[in-house]
Amino acid sequence: MSANEYKTEEQEAVTNVDQEQEQEHTIESAEDAPVQENAQAQEESGNARIAELERQVEEHQQRYLRAQADFDNFRRRTIKEREELAQYATMKLLNQLLPVIDNFERAIAAAKQNSDFEALSKGVDMISRQFIQVLEQEGLKSMEAVGQPFDPEYHQAVMQEQSEEHEAGIVLEELQKGYMLKDKVLRPAMVKVSS
């Protein structure tokens, strides 16, 4: 074989190798194309999902801020209402007591004009009943302690006395009335108890 023929065969072999490599590269490129398209589609889908999540986060943040503002307004309004209630809670009771004060003033004025103490006594008794009636309307009632067994929830023992008529622990005498406000003890009765 001559040198020229050898070179031509060598060139053909190199050309064939180049063509084969080109074909392989074309095949690889063709195979990679769907993978690249798939990767692009996944990236676009991921970006859309991220955008959607960011929108949802922003929406939830706005809802949270509105709810917090509503709660702060509610708390301020409740505090203000509670203060007003505490300030004016006694208004109804005081309105009911005003006629009692008026009657006391009339009784005092009448006592100054004439010296009829019997009339004054009757007037004060009427005013006392009126006053007790107002308090009872508000839920205040006096306790009946005499003859009852001693109960530390309702009675405060300040004295003890031997008694042959009563067994031990019975209230003999009420030294100061006790009062209940609805179902709670407002003031326990001060009592003398048998021993």
Short mmCIF file of N, CA and C in Angstrom, two decimals:
data_model
loop_
_atom_site.label_atom_id
_atom_site.label_comp_id
_atom_site.label_asym_id
_atom_site.label_seq_id
_atom_site.Cartn_x
_atom_site.Cartn_y
_atom_site.Cartn_z
N MET A 1 0.83 -1.17 0.00
CA MET A 1 0.00 0.00 0.00
C MET A 1 0.87 1.23 0.00
N SER A 2 0.44 2.12 -0.80
CA SER A 2 1.23 3.33 -0.90
C SER A 2 0.84 4.28 0.22
N ALA A 3 1.64 5.23 0.42
CA ALA A 3 1.44 6.18 1.51
C ALA A 3 0.16 6.97 1.29
N ASN A 4 -0.15 7.24 0.05
CA ASN A 4 -1.36 8.00 -0.22
C ASN A 4 -2.60 7.19 0.11
N GLU A 5 -2.53 5.92 -0.30
CA GLU A 5 -3.68 5.07 -0.01
C GLU A 5 -3.85 4.92 1.50
N TYR A 6 -2.72 4.80 2.19
CA TYR A 6 -2.77 4.65 3.65
C TYR A 6 -3.39 5.88 4.28
N LYS A 7 -3.03 7.04 3.81
CA LYS A 7 -3.56 8.29 4.35
C LYS A 7 -5.06 8.40 4.07
N THR A 8 -5.48 7.96 2.88
CA THR A 8 -6.86 8.04 2.51
C THR A 8 -7.68 7.11 3.39
N GLU A 9 -7.18 5.90 3.64
CA GLU A 9 -7.89 4.97 4.51
C GLU A 9 -7.96 5.52 5.93
N GLU A 10 -6.85 6.12 6.33
CA GLU A 10 -6.80 6.70 7.68
C GLU A 10 -7.79 7.84 7.78
N GLN A 11 -7.88 8.65 6.77
CA GLN A 11 -8.81 9.78 6.78
C GLN A 11 -10.25 9.28 6.80
N GLU A 12 -10.50 8.20 6.03
CA GLU A 12 -11.83 7.64 6.02
C GLU A 12 -12.19 7.08 7.39
N ALA A 13 -11.24 6.44 8.03
CA ALA A 13 -11.49 5.88 9.36
C ALA A 13 -11.79 7.00 10.34
N VAL A 14 -11.03 8.06 10.28
CA VAL A 14 -11.25 9.19 11.18
C VAL A 14 -12.59 9.81 10.87
N THR A 15 -12.95 9.93 9.61
CA THR A 15 -14.22 10.49 9.21
C THR A 15 -15.35 9.62 9.74
N ASN A 16 -15.18 8.28 9.61
CA ASN A 16 -16.20 7.36 10.11
C ASN A 16 -16.37 7.50 11.62
N VAL A 17 -15.25 7.60 12.34
CA VAL A 17 -15.31 7.76 13.81
C VAL A 17 -16.01 9.07 14.15
N ASP A 18 -15.67 10.11 13.41
CA ASP A 18 -16.31 11.41 13.66
C ASP A 18 -17.83 11.33 13.42
N GLN A 19 -18.18 10.62 12.32
CA GLN A 19 -19.60 10.48 12.01
C GLN A 19 -20.32 9.68 13.10
N GLU A 20 -19.67 8.61 13.56
CA GLU A 20 -20.27 7.79 14.62
C GLU A 20 -20.46 8.62 15.89
N GLN A 21 -19.43 9.40 16.23
CA GLN A 21 -19.52 10.24 17.44
C GLN A 21 -20.64 11.28 17.28
N GLU A 22 -20.76 11.81 16.05
CA GLU A 22 -21.81 12.79 15.79
C GLU A 22 -23.19 12.16 15.94
N GLN A 23 -23.32 10.91 15.44
CA GLN A 23 -24.58 10.21 15.54
C GLN A 23 -24.90 9.94 17.01
N GLU A 24 -23.89 9.49 17.77
CA GLU A 24 -24.11 9.23 19.20
C GLU A 24 -24.52 10.52 19.91
N HIS A 25 -23.83 11.60 19.58
CA HIS A 25 -24.16 12.89 20.18
C HIS A 25 -25.59 13.30 19.82
N THR A 26 -26.00 13.08 18.57
CA THR A 26 -27.34 13.41 18.13
C THR A 26 -28.36 12.56 18.89
N ILE A 27 -28.04 11.27 19.08
CA ILE A 27 -28.93 10.37 19.81
C ILE A 27 -29.03 10.82 21.27
N GLU A 28 -27.87 11.14 21.88
CA GLU A 28 -27.87 11.61 23.27
C GLU A 28 -28.67 12.90 23.39
N SER A 29 -28.49 13.81 22.44
CA SER A 29 -29.22 15.09 22.48
C SER A 29 -30.71 14.84 22.36
N ALA A 30 -31.07 13.90 21.49
CA ALA A 30 -32.48 13.57 21.32
C ALA A 30 -33.05 12.95 22.60
N GLU A 31 -32.22 12.13 23.27
CA GLU A 31 -32.67 11.51 24.53
C GLU A 31 -32.74 12.54 25.65
N ASP A 32 -31.81 13.50 25.67
CA ASP A 32 -31.76 14.53 26.72
C ASP A 32 -32.86 15.58 26.54
N ALA A 33 -33.37 15.77 25.36
CA ALA A 33 -34.37 16.79 25.09
C ALA A 33 -35.61 16.60 25.97
N PRO A 34 -36.22 15.39 26.06
CA PRO A 34 -37.39 15.25 26.94
C PRO A 34 -37.03 15.46 28.41
N VAL A 35 -35.83 15.04 28.80
CA VAL A 35 -35.41 15.23 30.20
C VAL A 35 -35.30 16.71 30.50
N GLN A 36 -34.71 17.46 29.56
CA GLN A 36 -34.58 18.91 29.76
C GLN A 36 -35.95 19.57 29.77
N GLU A 37 -36.83 19.15 28.87
CA GLU A 37 -38.18 19.71 28.84
C GLU A 37 -38.91 19.39 30.14
N ASN A 38 -38.75 18.17 30.63
CA ASN A 38 -39.36 17.73 31.89
C ASN A 38 -38.83 18.57 33.05
N ALA A 39 -37.51 18.79 33.06
CA ALA A 39 -36.91 19.59 34.13
C ALA A 39 -37.44 21.02 34.09
N GLN A 40 -37.57 21.57 32.86
CA GLN A 40 -38.10 22.92 32.72
C GLN A 40 -39.55 22.99 33.21
N ALA A 41 -40.33 21.99 32.86
CA ALA A 41 -41.74 21.96 33.28
C ALA A 41 -41.83 21.86 34.81
N GLN A 42 -40.97 21.04 35.41
CA GLN A 42 -40.97 20.91 36.87
C GLN A 42 -40.55 22.22 37.52
N GLU A 43 -39.57 22.88 36.94
CA GLU A 43 -39.12 24.16 37.50
C GLU A 43 -40.23 25.21 37.41
N GLU A 44 -40.92 25.27 36.26
CA GLU A 44 -42.03 26.21 36.11
C GLU A 44 -43.15 25.87 37.10
N SER A 45 -43.44 24.58 37.26
CA SER A 45 -44.47 24.14 38.21
C SER A 45 -44.06 24.52 39.64
N GLY A 46 -42.78 24.32 39.96
CA GLY A 46 -42.27 24.69 41.29
C GLY A 46 -42.37 26.18 41.53
N ASN A 47 -42.04 26.97 40.51
CA ASN A 47 -42.13 28.43 40.64
C ASN A 47 -43.58 28.87 40.84
N ALA A 48 -44.49 28.24 40.10
CA ALA A 48 -45.92 28.57 40.26
C ALA A 48 -46.39 28.20 41.67
N ARG A 49 -45.94 27.05 42.15
CA ARG A 49 -46.32 26.60 43.51
C ARG A 49 -45.76 27.56 44.56
N ILE A 50 -44.52 28.00 44.38
CA ILE A 50 -43.91 28.96 45.32
C ILE A 50 -44.69 30.26 45.31
N ALA A 51 -45.06 30.73 44.12
CA ALA A 51 -45.83 31.98 44.01
C ALA A 51 -47.17 31.83 44.72
N GLU A 52 -47.83 30.67 44.54
CA GLU A 52 -49.12 30.42 45.19
C GLU A 52 -48.96 30.40 46.71
N LEU A 53 -47.91 29.74 47.19
CA LEU A 53 -47.67 29.67 48.64
C LEU A 53 -47.36 31.04 49.22
N GLU A 54 -46.57 31.84 48.47
CA GLU A 54 -46.28 33.20 48.93
C GLU A 54 -47.55 34.04 49.01
N ARG A 55 -48.46 33.86 48.03
CA ARG A 55 -49.73 34.57 48.06
C ARG A 55 -50.57 34.15 49.27
N GLN A 56 -50.58 32.84 49.55
CA GLN A 56 -51.33 32.35 50.70
C GLN A 56 -50.74 32.87 52.02
N VAL A 57 -49.42 32.91 52.11
CA VAL A 57 -48.76 33.44 53.32
C VAL A 57 -49.15 34.90 53.52
N GLU A 58 -49.13 35.67 52.45
CA GLU A 58 -49.50 37.09 52.54
C GLU A 58 -50.96 37.23 52.99
N GLU A 59 -51.84 36.41 52.41
CA GLU A 59 -53.25 36.45 52.77
C GLU A 59 -53.47 36.10 54.24
N HIS A 60 -52.78 35.05 54.71
CA HIS A 60 -52.91 34.65 56.12
C HIS A 60 -52.32 35.71 57.05
N GLN A 61 -51.25 36.35 56.62
CA GLN A 61 -50.64 37.43 57.41
C GLN A 61 -51.63 38.58 57.57
N GLN A 62 -52.33 38.94 56.48
CA GLN A 62 -53.31 40.02 56.55
C GLN A 62 -54.48 39.63 57.45
N ARG A 63 -54.94 38.39 57.35
CA ARG A 63 -56.03 37.93 58.23
C ARG A 63 -55.59 37.99 59.68
N TYR A 64 -54.37 37.55 59.95
CA TYR A 64 -53.85 37.57 61.32
C TYR A 64 -53.82 38.99 61.86
N LEU A 65 -53.32 39.92 61.06
CA LEU A 65 -53.24 41.31 61.51
C LEU A 65 -54.63 41.89 61.77
N ARG A 66 -55.61 41.56 60.91
CA ARG A 66 -56.98 42.04 61.13
C ARG A 66 -57.57 41.44 62.40
N ALA A 67 -57.34 40.13 62.61
CA ALA A 67 -57.87 39.47 63.81
C ALA A 67 -57.24 40.06 65.07
N GLN A 68 -55.94 40.34 65.00
CA GLN A 68 -55.26 40.92 66.16
C GLN A 68 -55.81 42.33 66.44
N ALA A 69 -56.04 43.10 65.41
CA ALA A 69 -56.60 44.45 65.59
C ALA A 69 -58.01 44.37 66.17
N ASP A 70 -58.82 43.43 65.66
CA ASP A 70 -60.17 43.25 66.19
C ASP A 70 -60.12 42.86 67.66
N PHE A 71 -59.21 41.96 68.01
CA PHE A 71 -59.10 41.53 69.40
C PHE A 71 -58.66 42.69 70.30
N ASP A 72 -57.70 43.48 69.84
CA ASP A 72 -57.27 44.65 70.63
C ASP A 72 -58.42 45.62 70.85
N ASN A 73 -59.21 45.86 69.80
CA ASN A 73 -60.38 46.75 69.94
C ASN A 73 -61.39 46.17 70.92
N PHE A 74 -61.64 44.87 70.82
CA PHE A 74 -62.56 44.20 71.74
C PHE A 74 -62.08 44.33 73.18
N ARG A 75 -60.78 44.10 73.40
CA ARG A 75 -60.22 44.18 74.76
C ARG A 75 -60.37 45.60 75.31
N ARG A 76 -60.05 46.61 74.50
CA ARG A 76 -60.19 48.00 74.97
C ARG A 76 -61.64 48.33 75.29
N ARG A 77 -62.56 47.90 74.41
CA ARG A 77 -63.98 48.18 74.62
C ARG A 77 -64.48 47.49 75.89
N THR A 78 -64.03 46.24 76.12
CA THR A 78 -64.44 45.50 77.31
C THR A 78 -63.92 46.18 78.58
N ILE A 79 -62.70 46.62 78.56
CA ILE A 79 -62.12 47.32 79.73
C ILE A 79 -62.91 48.59 80.01
N LYS A 80 -63.23 49.34 78.95
CA LYS A 80 -63.99 50.58 79.13
C LYS A 80 -65.39 50.30 79.69
N GLU A 81 -66.06 49.26 79.15
CA GLU A 81 -67.39 48.91 79.65
C GLU A 81 -67.33 48.46 81.10
N ARG A 82 -66.30 47.70 81.47
CA ARG A 82 -66.16 47.24 82.85
C ARG A 82 -65.94 48.42 83.79
N GLU A 83 -65.12 49.39 83.37
CA GLU A 83 -64.89 50.57 84.19
C GLU A 83 -66.19 51.36 84.38
N GLU A 84 -66.95 51.51 83.29
CA GLU A 84 -68.23 52.23 83.39
C GLU A 84 -69.21 51.48 84.29
N LEU A 85 -69.23 50.16 84.16
CA LEU A 85 -70.12 49.36 85.00
C LEU A 85 -69.75 49.51 86.47
N ALA A 86 -68.46 49.45 86.78
CA ALA A 86 -68.03 49.61 88.17
C ALA A 86 -68.35 51.02 88.68
N GLN A 87 -68.20 51.99 87.82
CA GLN A 87 -68.44 53.38 88.22
C GLN A 87 -69.92 53.64 88.50
N TYR A 88 -70.78 53.02 87.71
CA TYR A 88 -72.21 53.31 87.83
C TYR A 88 -73.04 52.12 88.34
N ALA A 89 -72.40 51.12 88.90
CA ALA A 89 -73.09 49.91 89.36
C ALA A 89 -74.09 50.21 90.47
N THR A 90 -73.80 51.16 91.30
CA THR A 90 -74.66 51.47 92.44
C THR A 90 -75.77 52.46 92.09
N MET A 91 -75.84 52.90 90.85
CA MET A 91 -76.81 53.92 90.47
C MET A 91 -78.24 53.48 90.77
N LYS A 92 -78.59 52.25 90.41
CA LYS A 92 -79.96 51.77 90.63
C LYS A 92 -80.29 51.75 92.12
N LEU A 93 -79.39 51.23 92.93
CA LEU A 93 -79.61 51.16 94.38
C LEU A 93 -79.74 52.55 94.97
N LEU A 94 -78.87 53.46 94.55
CA LEU A 94 -78.94 54.82 95.09
C LEU A 94 -80.25 55.51 94.71
N ASN A 95 -80.73 55.27 93.50
CA ASN A 95 -82.03 55.84 93.10
C ASN A 95 -83.15 55.31 93.99
N GLN A 96 -83.06 54.04 94.39
CA GLN A 96 -84.08 53.47 95.27
C GLN A 96 -83.97 54.01 96.69
N LEU A 97 -82.76 54.42 97.10
CA LEU A 97 -82.56 54.93 98.46
C LEU A 97 -82.90 56.42 98.60
N LEU A 98 -82.97 57.13 97.51
CA LEU A 98 -83.27 58.56 97.59
C LEU A 98 -84.60 58.86 98.29
N PRO A 99 -85.68 58.12 98.04
CA PRO A 99 -86.92 58.39 98.80
C PRO A 99 -86.76 58.15 100.30
N VAL A 100 -85.91 57.20 100.67
CA VAL A 100 -85.66 56.95 102.09
C VAL A 100 -84.99 58.17 102.71
N ILE A 101 -84.02 58.74 102.00
CA ILE A 101 -83.33 59.94 102.50
C ILE A 101 -84.34 61.09 102.60
N ASP A 102 -85.19 61.22 101.59
CA ASP A 102 -86.23 62.29 101.63
C ASP A 102 -87.10 62.14 102.87
N ASN A 103 -87.50 60.92 103.18
CA ASN A 103 -88.36 60.68 104.35
C ASN A 103 -87.62 60.99 105.65
N PHE A 104 -86.34 60.66 105.71
CA PHE A 104 -85.56 61.02 106.91
C PHE A 104 -85.52 62.53 107.09
N GLU A 105 -85.29 63.25 106.00
CA GLU A 105 -85.24 64.71 106.08
C GLU A 105 -86.58 65.28 106.53
N ARG A 106 -87.68 64.74 106.05
CA ARG A 106 -89.02 65.20 106.47
C ARG A 106 -89.24 64.93 107.96
N ALA A 107 -88.81 63.73 108.40
CA ALA A 107 -88.99 63.38 109.82
C ALA A 107 -88.18 64.30 110.71
N ILE A 108 -86.98 64.61 110.33
CA ILE A 108 -86.12 65.51 111.13
C ILE A 108 -86.72 66.91 111.16
N ALA A 109 -87.20 67.40 110.01
CA ALA A 109 -87.82 68.73 109.95
C ALA A 109 -89.08 68.78 110.81
N ALA A 110 -89.89 67.71 110.79
CA ALA A 110 -91.12 67.68 111.60
C ALA A 110 -90.77 67.63 113.08
N ALA A 111 -89.73 66.92 113.47
CA ALA A 111 -89.33 66.82 114.87
C ALA A 111 -88.85 68.17 115.39
N LYS A 112 -88.23 68.97 114.53
CA LYS A 112 -87.76 70.28 114.95
C LYS A 112 -88.93 71.24 115.16
N GLN A 113 -89.99 71.09 114.39
CA GLN A 113 -91.12 72.01 114.49
C GLN A 113 -91.99 71.73 115.71
N ASN A 114 -92.20 70.46 116.03
CA ASN A 114 -92.98 70.16 117.23
C ASN A 114 -92.28 69.04 118.00
N SER A 115 -92.59 68.92 119.22
CA SER A 115 -91.90 67.98 120.11
C SER A 115 -92.66 66.68 120.27
N ASP A 116 -93.33 66.22 119.26
CA ASP A 116 -94.09 64.98 119.34
C ASP A 116 -93.17 63.79 119.01
N PHE A 117 -92.59 63.23 120.08
CA PHE A 117 -91.62 62.15 119.89
C PHE A 117 -92.30 60.85 119.48
N GLU A 118 -93.55 60.69 119.83
CA GLU A 118 -94.26 59.49 119.42
C GLU A 118 -94.44 59.47 117.91
N ALA A 119 -94.79 60.61 117.32
CA ALA A 119 -94.93 60.71 115.86
C ALA A 119 -93.57 60.50 115.19
N LEU A 120 -92.51 61.05 115.80
CA LEU A 120 -91.16 60.87 115.26
C LEU A 120 -90.78 59.40 115.27
N SER A 121 -91.10 58.71 116.37
CA SER A 121 -90.79 57.29 116.49
C SER A 121 -91.53 56.49 115.41
N LYS A 122 -92.81 56.77 115.18
CA LYS A 122 -93.56 56.08 114.14
C LYS A 122 -92.99 56.37 112.76
N GLY A 123 -92.60 57.61 112.53
CA GLY A 123 -92.02 58.00 111.23
C GLY A 123 -90.71 57.27 110.96
N VAL A 124 -89.85 57.22 111.99
CA VAL A 124 -88.56 56.55 111.83
C VAL A 124 -88.78 55.05 111.61
N ASP A 125 -89.76 54.48 112.28
CA ASP A 125 -90.08 53.06 112.09
C ASP A 125 -90.54 52.81 110.65
N MET A 126 -91.36 53.69 110.11
CA MET A 126 -91.81 53.54 108.72
C MET A 126 -90.63 53.65 107.75
N ILE A 127 -89.75 54.61 108.04
CA ILE A 127 -88.59 54.80 107.17
C ILE A 127 -87.68 53.56 107.23
N SER A 128 -87.52 53.01 108.42
CA SER A 128 -86.71 51.80 108.59
C SER A 128 -87.27 50.65 107.76
N ARG A 129 -88.59 50.45 107.78
CA ARG A 129 -89.21 49.39 106.99
C ARG A 129 -89.03 49.64 105.49
N GLN A 130 -89.15 50.91 105.09
CA GLN A 130 -88.96 51.26 103.69
C GLN A 130 -87.51 50.95 103.27
N PHE A 131 -86.58 51.29 104.12
CA PHE A 131 -85.16 51.05 103.84
C PHE A 131 -84.88 49.55 103.72
N ILE A 132 -85.42 48.76 104.65
CA ILE A 132 -85.23 47.31 104.62
C ILE A 132 -85.85 46.72 103.36
N GLN A 133 -87.00 47.24 102.95
CA GLN A 133 -87.66 46.75 101.74
C GLN A 133 -86.79 46.98 100.50
N VAL A 134 -86.16 48.15 100.41
CA VAL A 134 -85.27 48.45 99.28
C VAL A 134 -84.11 47.47 99.27
N LEU A 135 -83.51 47.22 100.44
CA LEU A 135 -82.39 46.30 100.52
C LEU A 135 -82.80 44.87 100.17
N GLU A 136 -83.99 44.47 100.59
CA GLU A 136 -84.47 43.12 100.27
C GLU A 136 -84.70 42.96 98.77
N GLN A 137 -85.13 44.02 98.11
CA GLN A 137 -85.31 43.98 96.66
C GLN A 137 -83.97 43.75 95.95
N GLU A 138 -82.90 44.18 96.57
CA GLU A 138 -81.56 43.99 96.01
C GLU A 138 -80.94 42.64 96.40
N GLY A 139 -81.69 41.83 97.19
CA GLY A 139 -81.20 40.50 97.54
C GLY A 139 -80.63 40.38 98.93
N LEU A 140 -80.74 41.42 99.75
CA LEU A 140 -80.22 41.36 101.11
C LEU A 140 -81.29 40.81 102.04
N LYS A 141 -80.91 39.87 102.89
CA LYS A 141 -81.86 39.37 103.89
C LYS A 141 -81.09 39.07 105.18
N SER A 142 -81.79 39.25 106.27
CA SER A 142 -81.15 39.00 107.56
C SER A 142 -81.22 37.51 107.89
N MET A 143 -80.26 37.04 108.69
CA MET A 143 -80.22 35.64 109.10
C MET A 143 -80.95 35.47 110.42
N GLU A 144 -81.62 34.36 110.56
CA GLU A 144 -82.21 33.99 111.84
C GLU A 144 -81.21 33.07 112.53
N ALA A 145 -80.64 33.53 113.65
CA ALA A 145 -79.58 32.76 114.29
C ALA A 145 -80.01 32.12 115.61
N VAL A 146 -80.87 32.78 116.39
CA VAL A 146 -81.23 32.30 117.73
C VAL A 146 -81.93 30.95 117.62
N GLY A 147 -81.44 29.99 118.43
CA GLY A 147 -82.02 28.65 118.46
C GLY A 147 -81.43 27.72 117.41
N GLN A 148 -80.61 28.23 116.51
CA GLN A 148 -79.99 27.42 115.46
C GLN A 148 -78.67 26.83 115.97
N PRO A 149 -78.24 25.70 115.43
CA PRO A 149 -76.91 25.18 115.78
C PRO A 149 -75.84 26.15 115.26
N PHE A 150 -74.77 26.29 116.03
CA PHE A 150 -73.68 27.18 115.64
C PHE A 150 -73.05 26.67 114.35
N ASP A 151 -72.90 27.57 113.37
CA ASP A 151 -72.25 27.24 112.08
C ASP A 151 -71.23 28.33 111.81
N PRO A 152 -69.94 28.01 111.80
CA PRO A 152 -68.91 29.04 111.61
C PRO A 152 -69.00 29.77 110.27
N GLU A 153 -69.71 29.20 109.29
CA GLU A 153 -69.90 29.89 108.01
C GLU A 153 -70.84 31.07 108.16
N TYR A 154 -71.81 30.94 109.08
CA TYR A 154 -72.85 31.96 109.21
C TYR A 154 -72.78 32.74 110.52
N HIS A 155 -72.06 32.21 111.49
CA HIS A 155 -72.03 32.83 112.83
C HIS A 155 -70.60 33.09 113.27
N GLN A 156 -70.46 34.15 114.06
CA GLN A 156 -69.19 34.45 114.70
C GLN A 156 -69.44 34.44 116.20
N ALA A 157 -68.89 33.44 116.88
CA ALA A 157 -69.11 33.30 118.33
C ALA A 157 -68.19 34.27 119.06
N VAL A 158 -68.79 35.12 119.89
CA VAL A 158 -67.99 36.06 120.69
C VAL A 158 -68.12 35.76 122.18
N MET A 159 -69.12 34.94 122.53
CA MET A 159 -69.33 34.58 123.94
C MET A 159 -69.84 33.15 124.01
N GLN A 160 -69.56 32.52 125.18
CA GLN A 160 -70.13 31.20 125.47
C GLN A 160 -70.78 31.29 126.84
N GLU A 161 -71.86 30.54 127.00
CA GLU A 161 -72.58 30.57 128.28
C GLU A 161 -73.10 29.16 128.56
N GLN A 162 -73.01 28.76 129.84
CA GLN A 162 -73.57 27.47 130.25
C GLN A 162 -75.09 27.55 130.15
N SER A 163 -75.69 26.51 129.61
CA SER A 163 -77.15 26.48 129.49
C SER A 163 -77.64 25.07 129.76
N GLU A 164 -78.60 24.99 130.69
CA GLU A 164 -79.19 23.69 130.99
C GLU A 164 -80.37 23.40 130.05
N GLU A 165 -80.93 24.45 129.47
CA GLU A 165 -82.07 24.28 128.56
C GLU A 165 -81.64 23.78 127.18
N HIS A 166 -80.44 24.20 126.73
CA HIS A 166 -79.98 23.88 125.36
C HIS A 166 -78.75 23.00 125.42
N GLU A 167 -78.61 22.17 124.41
CA GLU A 167 -77.38 21.36 124.32
C GLU A 167 -76.25 22.27 123.84
N ALA A 168 -75.03 21.78 123.89
CA ALA A 168 -73.86 22.57 123.51
C ALA A 168 -73.90 22.90 122.02
N GLY A 169 -73.45 24.12 121.68
CA GLY A 169 -73.35 24.54 120.29
C GLY A 169 -74.60 25.15 119.71
N ILE A 170 -75.54 25.57 120.54
CA ILE A 170 -76.76 26.24 120.06
C ILE A 170 -76.62 27.74 120.31
N VAL A 171 -77.05 28.54 119.34
CA VAL A 171 -76.99 30.00 119.47
C VAL A 171 -78.06 30.44 120.46
N LEU A 172 -77.60 31.10 121.55
CA LEU A 172 -78.52 31.56 122.60
C LEU A 172 -79.01 32.98 122.35
N GLU A 173 -78.11 33.81 121.83
CA GLU A 173 -78.47 35.22 121.67
C GLU A 173 -77.72 35.79 120.46
N GLU A 174 -78.40 36.70 119.78
CA GLU A 174 -77.79 37.37 118.63
C GLU A 174 -77.38 38.77 119.08
N LEU A 175 -76.06 39.03 119.09
CA LEU A 175 -75.56 40.33 119.54
C LEU A 175 -75.52 41.33 118.38
N GLN A 176 -75.33 40.83 117.18
CA GLN A 176 -75.37 41.68 115.99
C GLN A 176 -75.91 40.84 114.84
N LYS A 177 -76.88 41.39 114.11
CA LYS A 177 -77.50 40.63 113.02
C LYS A 177 -76.50 40.29 111.93
N GLY A 178 -76.71 39.11 111.35
CA GLY A 178 -75.94 38.70 110.18
C GLY A 178 -76.80 38.86 108.94
N TYR A 179 -76.15 39.08 107.80
CA TYR A 179 -76.89 39.31 106.56
C TYR A 179 -76.33 38.46 105.43
N MET A 180 -77.25 38.02 104.56
CA MET A 180 -76.90 37.30 103.34
C MET A 180 -77.22 38.20 102.16
N LEU A 181 -76.37 38.16 101.16
CA LEU A 181 -76.66 38.83 99.89
C LEU A 181 -76.86 37.73 98.88
N LYS A 182 -78.12 37.50 98.54
CA LYS A 182 -78.55 36.39 97.70
C LYS A 182 -78.11 35.08 98.36
N ASP A 183 -77.07 34.40 97.86
CA ASP A 183 -76.69 33.13 98.47
C ASP A 183 -75.33 33.19 99.16
N LYS A 184 -74.78 34.38 99.36
CA LYS A 184 -73.48 34.53 100.02
C LYS A 184 -73.63 35.29 101.33
N VAL A 185 -72.76 34.93 102.26
CA VAL A 185 -72.75 35.63 103.55
C VAL A 185 -72.11 36.98 103.35
N LEU A 186 -72.87 38.03 103.64
CA LEU A 186 -72.33 39.39 103.56
C LEU A 186 -71.65 39.74 104.88
N ARG A 187 -72.32 39.40 105.98
CA ARG A 187 -71.74 39.60 107.31
C ARG A 187 -72.28 38.50 108.23
N PRO A 188 -71.36 37.75 108.87
CA PRO A 188 -71.85 36.72 109.80
C PRO A 188 -72.49 37.35 111.03
N ALA A 189 -73.41 36.61 111.63
CA ALA A 189 -74.06 37.10 112.84
C ALA A 189 -73.12 36.94 114.03
N MET A 190 -73.05 37.95 114.87
CA MET A 190 -72.25 37.88 116.08
C MET A 190 -73.14 37.29 117.18
N VAL A 191 -72.74 36.14 117.75
CA VAL A 191 -73.67 35.41 118.61
C VAL A 191 -73.02 34.94 119.92
N LYS A 192 -73.92 34.61 120.86
CA LYS A 192 -73.54 33.95 122.11
C LYS A 192 -73.97 32.49 121.95
N VAL A 193 -73.08 31.56 122.29
CA VAL A 193 -73.32 30.13 122.05
C VAL A 193 -73.35 29.38 123.38
N SER A 194 -74.20 28.36 123.46
CA SER A 194 -74.25 27.54 124.66
C SER A 194 -73.06 26.56 124.67
N SER A 195 -72.59 26.29 125.92
CA SER A 195 -71.49 25.35 126.05
C SER A 195 -71.88 24.16 126.87
#
